[in-house]
């Protein structure tokens, strides 16, 4: 009997979700490039995919979200440390909700994406108020909510695709 060398599943999942996150980060930086907060720049799509892939594994999710936040900070040349703190905070809060509730329906997960965007608005406002050198207008809050709706619309097929690829099919009702 020959023993096959296999990659541990945690390491494999880390690189899969990091690769997906990096792909969306590159798309965001090139294709959807615009203002700092633009309703048509789909910032949180890669966070969404990372969250869906790692919500059941706390350490892996925190590590990937911190790494992606650090990359966003380095590539944006603005407020070093904001997204390094923001992305793990978003993951932590979503993980706390995810582990304490039983999300059976795909539609509930679909609405969860919009709740994630609203959470993002509050965290951005709190962190920007702490950093007094940054201006943040109310119209930008509206842009983030519009961005949340767009991300929610894109998120439905992504959630279904994630469930299909991971063989965790769930009903649509």
PDB file of C-alpha atoms in Angstrom:
ATOM      1  CA  UNK A   1       0.000   0.000   0.000  1.00  0.00           C
ATOM      2  CA  UNK A   2       1.536   3.267  -1.122  1.00  0.00           C
ATOM      3  CA  UNK A   3       1.044   6.383   0.936  1.00  0.00           C
ATOM      4  CA  UNK A   4       0.126   9.443  -1.073  1.00  0.00           C
ATOM      5  CA  UNK A   5       1.327  12.828   0.007  1.00  0.00           C
ATOM      6  CA  UNK A   6      -1.579  15.197   0.251  1.00  0.00           C
ATOM      7  CA  UNK A   7      -1.746  18.814   1.191  1.00  0.00           C
ATOM      8  CA  UNK A   8      -3.540  19.418   4.493  1.00  0.00           C
ATOM      9  CA  UNK A   9      -7.040  20.794   3.822  1.00  0.00           C
ATOM     10  CA  UNK A  10      -6.480  23.984   5.836  1.00  0.00           C
ATOM     11  CA  UNK A  11      -3.450  24.968   3.759  1.00  0.00           C
ATOM     12  CA  UNK A  12      -5.259  24.119   0.529  1.00  0.00           C
ATOM     13  CA  UNK A  13      -8.305  26.186   1.549  1.00  0.00           C
ATOM     14  CA  UNK A  14      -6.068  29.068   2.625  1.00  0.00           C
ATOM     15  CA  UNK A  15      -4.511  29.342  -0.822  1.00  0.00           C
ATOM     16  CA  UNK A  16      -7.814  28.806  -2.651  1.00  0.00           C
ATOM     17  CA  UNK A  17      -9.587  31.606  -0.780  1.00  0.00           C
ATOM     18  CA  UNK A  18      -6.535  33.849  -0.802  1.00  0.00           C
ATOM     19  CA  UNK A  19      -6.332  33.391  -4.579  1.00  0.00           C
ATOM     20  CA  UNK A  20     -10.006  34.243  -5.015  1.00  0.00           C
ATOM     21  CA  UNK A  21      -9.597  37.284  -2.797  1.00  0.00           C
ATOM     22  CA  UNK A  22      -6.515  38.402  -4.722  1.00  0.00           C
ATOM     23  CA  UNK A  23      -8.358  37.993  -8.027  1.00  0.00           C
ATOM     24  CA  UNK A  24     -11.146  40.280  -6.861  1.00  0.00           C
ATOM     25  CA  UNK A  25      -8.592  42.685  -5.406  1.00  0.00           C
ATOM     26  CA  UNK A  26      -6.847  42.923  -8.776  1.00  0.00           C
ATOM     27  CA  UNK A  27     -10.210  43.436 -10.510  1.00  0.00           C
ATOM     28  CA  UNK A  28     -11.044  46.148  -8.016  1.00  0.00           C
ATOM     29  CA  UNK A  29      -7.720  47.918  -8.532  1.00  0.00           C
ATOM     30  CA  UNK A  30      -7.833  47.786 -12.336  1.00  0.00           C
ATOM     31  CA  UNK A  31     -11.316  47.304 -13.746  1.00  0.00           C
ATOM     32  CA  UNK A  32     -13.442  48.974 -11.051  1.00  0.00           C
ATOM     33  CA  UNK A  33     -10.953  51.727 -10.256  1.00  0.00           C
ATOM     34  CA  UNK A  34     -12.524  55.008  -9.236  1.00  0.00           C
ATOM     35  CA  UNK A  35     -12.939  57.249  -6.234  1.00  0.00           C
ATOM     36  CA  UNK A  36     -12.191  56.069  -2.729  1.00  0.00           C
ATOM     37  CA  UNK A  37     -15.838  55.096  -2.275  1.00  0.00           C
ATOM     38  CA  UNK A  38     -17.688  54.611  -5.546  1.00  0.00           C
ATOM     39  CA  UNK A  39     -21.044  52.841  -5.876  1.00  0.00           C
ATOM     40  CA  UNK A  40     -19.869  50.953  -8.959  1.00  0.00           C
ATOM     41  CA  UNK A  41     -16.587  49.815  -7.483  1.00  0.00           C
ATOM     42  CA  UNK A  42     -17.324  46.417  -6.012  1.00  0.00           C
ATOM     43  CA  UNK A  43     -14.914  46.496  -3.087  1.00  0.00           C
ATOM     44  CA  UNK A  44     -16.516  43.896  -0.895  1.00  0.00           C
ATOM     45  CA  UNK A  45     -17.141  41.146  -3.421  1.00  0.00           C
ATOM     46  CA  UNK A  46     -13.813  39.515  -2.614  1.00  0.00           C
ATOM     47  CA  UNK A  47     -14.471  39.946   1.104  1.00  0.00           C
ATOM     48  CA  UNK A  48     -17.826  38.245   0.563  1.00  0.00           C
ATOM     49  CA  UNK A  49     -16.249  35.271  -1.170  1.00  0.00           C
ATOM     50  CA  UNK A  50     -13.550  35.023   1.499  1.00  0.00           C
ATOM     51  CA  UNK A  51     -16.159  35.198   4.257  1.00  0.00           C
ATOM     52  CA  UNK A  52     -18.328  32.516   2.719  1.00  0.00           C
ATOM     53  CA  UNK A  53     -15.331  30.272   2.288  1.00  0.00           C
ATOM     54  CA  UNK A  54     -13.895  30.671   5.755  1.00  0.00           C
ATOM     55  CA  UNK A  55     -16.760  31.434   8.151  1.00  0.00           C
ATOM     56  CA  UNK A  56     -16.603  27.969   9.649  1.00  0.00           C
ATOM     57  CA  UNK A  57     -12.836  28.263  10.267  1.00  0.00           C
ATOM     58  CA  UNK A  58     -12.102  31.224  12.522  1.00  0.00           C
ATOM     59  CA  UNK A  59      -8.294  31.255  12.398  1.00  0.00           C
ATOM     60  CA  UNK A  60      -8.130  30.863   8.640  1.00  0.00           C
ATOM     61  CA  UNK A  61     -10.696  33.624   8.082  1.00  0.00           C
ATOM     62  CA  UNK A  62      -8.961  36.100  10.391  1.00  0.00           C
ATOM     63  CA  UNK A  63      -5.599  35.375   8.780  1.00  0.00           C
ATOM     64  CA  UNK A  64      -6.869  35.815   5.213  1.00  0.00           C
ATOM     65  CA  UNK A  65      -8.900  38.939   6.010  1.00  0.00           C
ATOM     66  CA  UNK A  66      -5.921  40.542   7.796  1.00  0.00           C
ATOM     67  CA  UNK A  67      -3.604  39.660   4.912  1.00  0.00           C
ATOM     68  CA  UNK A  68      -6.019  41.061   2.307  1.00  0.00           C
ATOM     69  CA  UNK A  69      -6.536  44.176   4.439  1.00  0.00           C
ATOM     70  CA  UNK A  70      -2.780  44.682   4.629  1.00  0.00           C
ATOM     71  CA  UNK A  71      -2.514  44.336   0.845  1.00  0.00           C
ATOM     72  CA  UNK A  72      -5.300  46.876   0.311  1.00  0.00           C
ATOM     73  CA  UNK A  73      -3.528  49.286   2.684  1.00  0.00           C
ATOM     74  CA  UNK A  74      -0.224  48.873   0.880  1.00  0.00           C
ATOM     75  CA  UNK A  75      -1.750  49.245  -2.593  1.00  0.00           C
ATOM     76  CA  UNK A  76      -3.951  52.226  -1.732  1.00  0.00           C
ATOM     77  CA  UNK A  77      -1.187  54.349  -0.146  1.00  0.00           C
ATOM     78  CA  UNK A  78      -3.790  55.805   2.189  1.00  0.00           C
ATOM     79  CA  UNK A  79      -4.374  55.489   5.946  1.00  0.00           C
ATOM     80  CA  UNK A  80      -2.084  52.553   6.576  1.00  0.00           C
ATOM     81  CA  UNK A  81      -3.804  50.235   8.988  1.00  0.00           C
ATOM     82  CA  UNK A  82      -7.449  51.110   8.303  1.00  0.00           C
ATOM     83  CA  UNK A  83      -8.368  48.061   6.232  1.00  0.00           C
ATOM     84  CA  UNK A  84      -5.869  45.937   8.133  1.00  0.00           C
ATOM     85  CA  UNK A  85      -8.150  46.516  11.125  1.00  0.00           C
ATOM     86  CA  UNK A  86     -11.427  46.796   9.218  1.00  0.00           C
ATOM     87  CA  UNK A  87     -11.433  43.475   7.328  1.00  0.00           C
ATOM     88  CA  UNK A  88     -10.687  41.282  10.372  1.00  0.00           C
ATOM     89  CA  UNK A  89     -13.313  43.252  12.350  1.00  0.00           C
ATOM     90  CA  UNK A  90     -15.898  42.575   9.656  1.00  0.00           C
ATOM     91  CA  UNK A  91     -14.924  38.908   9.634  1.00  0.00           C
ATOM     92  CA  UNK A  92     -15.050  38.697  13.434  1.00  0.00           C
ATOM     93  CA  UNK A  93     -18.525  40.228  13.667  1.00  0.00           C
ATOM     94  CA  UNK A  94     -19.864  38.091  10.827  1.00  0.00           C
ATOM     95  CA  UNK A  95     -18.311  34.986  12.368  1.00  0.00           C
ATOM     96  CA  UNK A  96     -19.999  35.751  15.698  1.00  0.00           C
ATOM     97  CA  UNK A  97     -23.374  36.104  13.951  1.00  0.00           C
ATOM     98  CA  UNK A  98     -22.748  33.066  11.726  1.00  0.00           C
ATOM     99  CA  UNK A  99     -21.855  30.731  14.595  1.00  0.00           C
ATOM    100  CA  UNK A 100     -24.792  31.810  16.768  1.00  0.00           C
ATOM    101  CA  UNK A 101     -27.489  31.493  14.102  1.00  0.00           C
ATOM    102  CA  UNK A 102     -28.605  28.741  11.784  1.00  0.00           C
ATOM    103  CA  UNK A 103     -28.739  30.100   8.253  1.00  0.00           C
ATOM    104  CA  UNK A 104     -30.617  27.442   6.318  1.00  0.00           C
ATOM    105  CA  UNK A 105     -31.825  29.420   3.362  1.00  0.00           C
ATOM    106  CA  UNK A 106     -29.908  30.861   0.453  1.00  0.00           C
ATOM    107  CA  UNK A 107     -32.145  33.956   0.605  1.00  0.00           C
ATOM    108  CA  UNK A 108     -31.135  34.582   4.231  1.00  0.00           C
ATOM    109  CA  UNK A 109     -27.498  34.413   3.179  1.00  0.00           C
ATOM    110  CA  UNK A 110     -28.341  36.773   0.328  1.00  0.00           C
ATOM    111  CA  UNK A 111     -29.721  39.348   2.809  1.00  0.00           C
ATOM    112  CA  UNK A 112     -26.691  38.708   5.035  1.00  0.00           C
ATOM    113  CA  UNK A 113     -24.551  40.250   2.283  1.00  0.00           C
ATOM    114  CA  UNK A 114     -26.442  43.541   2.556  1.00  0.00           C
ATOM    115  CA  UNK A 115     -26.179  43.410   6.348  1.00  0.00           C
ATOM    116  CA  UNK A 116     -22.428  42.983   5.849  1.00  0.00           C
ATOM    117  CA  UNK A 117     -22.397  46.196   3.790  1.00  0.00           C
ATOM    118  CA  UNK A 118     -24.322  48.120   6.455  1.00  0.00           C
ATOM    119  CA  UNK A 119     -21.861  46.823   9.034  1.00  0.00           C
ATOM    120  CA  UNK A 120     -19.074  48.024   6.756  1.00  0.00           C
ATOM    121  CA  UNK A 121     -20.623  51.534   6.700  1.00  0.00           C
ATOM    122  CA  UNK A 122     -20.690  51.725  10.494  1.00  0.00           C
ATOM    123  CA  UNK A 123     -17.156  50.409  10.892  1.00  0.00           C
ATOM    124  CA  UNK A 124     -15.826  52.846   8.276  1.00  0.00           C
ATOM    125  CA  UNK A 125     -17.528  55.763  10.026  1.00  0.00           C
ATOM    126  CA  UNK A 126     -16.163  54.745  13.420  1.00  0.00           C
ATOM    127  CA  UNK A 127     -12.616  54.220  12.163  1.00  0.00           C
ATOM    128  CA  UNK A 128     -12.623  57.452  10.145  1.00  0.00           C
ATOM    129  CA  UNK A 129     -13.909  59.464  13.115  1.00  0.00           C
ATOM    130  CA  UNK A 130     -11.002  58.068  15.128  1.00  0.00           C
ATOM    131  CA  UNK A 131      -8.615  59.213  12.393  1.00  0.00           C
ATOM    132  CA  UNK A 132      -9.426  62.941  12.330  1.00  0.00           C
ATOM    133  CA  UNK A 133      -7.442  63.794   9.184  1.00  0.00           C
ATOM    134  CA  UNK A 134      -9.897  62.158   6.774  1.00  0.00           C
ATOM    135  CA  UNK A 135     -13.045  63.799   5.429  1.00  0.00           C
ATOM    136  CA  UNK A 136     -16.089  61.577   5.039  1.00  0.00           C
ATOM    137  CA  UNK A 137     -19.334  63.021   3.700  1.00  0.00           C
ATOM    138  CA  UNK A 138     -22.881  61.744   4.028  1.00  0.00           C
ATOM    139  CA  UNK A 139     -23.101  61.177   0.264  1.00  0.00           C
ATOM    140  CA  UNK A 140     -20.307  58.626   0.621  1.00  0.00           C
ATOM    141  CA  UNK A 141     -22.460  56.741   3.141  1.00  0.00           C
ATOM    142  CA  UNK A 142     -25.204  56.633   0.502  1.00  0.00           C
ATOM    143  CA  UNK A 143     -22.655  55.390  -2.038  1.00  0.00           C
ATOM    144  CA  UNK A 144     -21.663  52.566   0.288  1.00  0.00           C
ATOM    145  CA  UNK A 145     -25.316  51.538   0.655  1.00  0.00           C
ATOM    146  CA  UNK A 146     -25.758  51.602  -3.137  1.00  0.00           C
ATOM    147  CA  UNK A 147     -22.576  49.572  -3.376  1.00  0.00           C
ATOM    148  CA  UNK A 148     -24.133  47.185  -0.855  1.00  0.00           C
ATOM    149  CA  UNK A 149     -27.159  46.667  -3.095  1.00  0.00           C
ATOM    150  CA  UNK A 150     -24.941  46.037  -6.130  1.00  0.00           C
ATOM    151  CA  UNK A 151     -22.775  43.617  -4.160  1.00  0.00           C
ATOM    152  CA  UNK A 152     -25.902  41.868  -2.899  1.00  0.00           C
ATOM    153  CA  UNK A 153     -27.131  41.364  -6.469  1.00  0.00           C
ATOM    154  CA  UNK A 154     -23.749  39.977  -7.500  1.00  0.00           C
ATOM    155  CA  UNK A 155     -23.542  37.996  -4.278  1.00  0.00           C
ATOM    156  CA  UNK A 156     -26.521  35.740  -4.991  1.00  0.00           C
ATOM    157  CA  UNK A 157     -24.905  33.836  -7.870  1.00  0.00           C
ATOM    158  CA  UNK A 158     -21.599  33.823  -5.968  1.00  0.00           C
ATOM    159  CA  UNK A 159     -23.232  32.261  -2.900  1.00  0.00           C
ATOM    160  CA  UNK A 160     -24.925  29.647  -5.072  1.00  0.00           C
ATOM    161  CA  UNK A 161     -21.689  28.966  -6.957  1.00  0.00           C
ATOM    162  CA  UNK A 162     -19.822  28.612  -3.658  1.00  0.00           C
ATOM    163  CA  UNK A 163     -22.379  26.134  -2.341  1.00  0.00           C
ATOM    164  CA  UNK A 164     -22.312  24.199  -5.609  1.00  0.00           C
ATOM    165  CA  UNK A 165     -18.518  23.994  -5.755  1.00  0.00           C
ATOM    166  CA  UNK A 166     -18.249  23.016  -2.102  1.00  0.00           C
ATOM    167  CA  UNK A 167     -21.058  20.441  -2.497  1.00  0.00           C
ATOM    168  CA  UNK A 168     -23.119  22.168   0.201  1.00  0.00           C
ATOM    169  CA  UNK A 169     -26.304  22.626  -1.789  1.00  0.00           C
ATOM    170  CA  UNK A 170     -29.035  24.462   0.011  1.00  0.00           C
ATOM    171  CA  UNK A 171     -32.630  25.182  -0.951  1.00  0.00           C
ATOM    172  CA  UNK A 172     -33.500  28.564  -2.438  1.00  0.00           C
ATOM    173  CA  UNK A 173     -36.445  29.045  -0.066  1.00  0.00           C
TER     174      UNK A 173
END
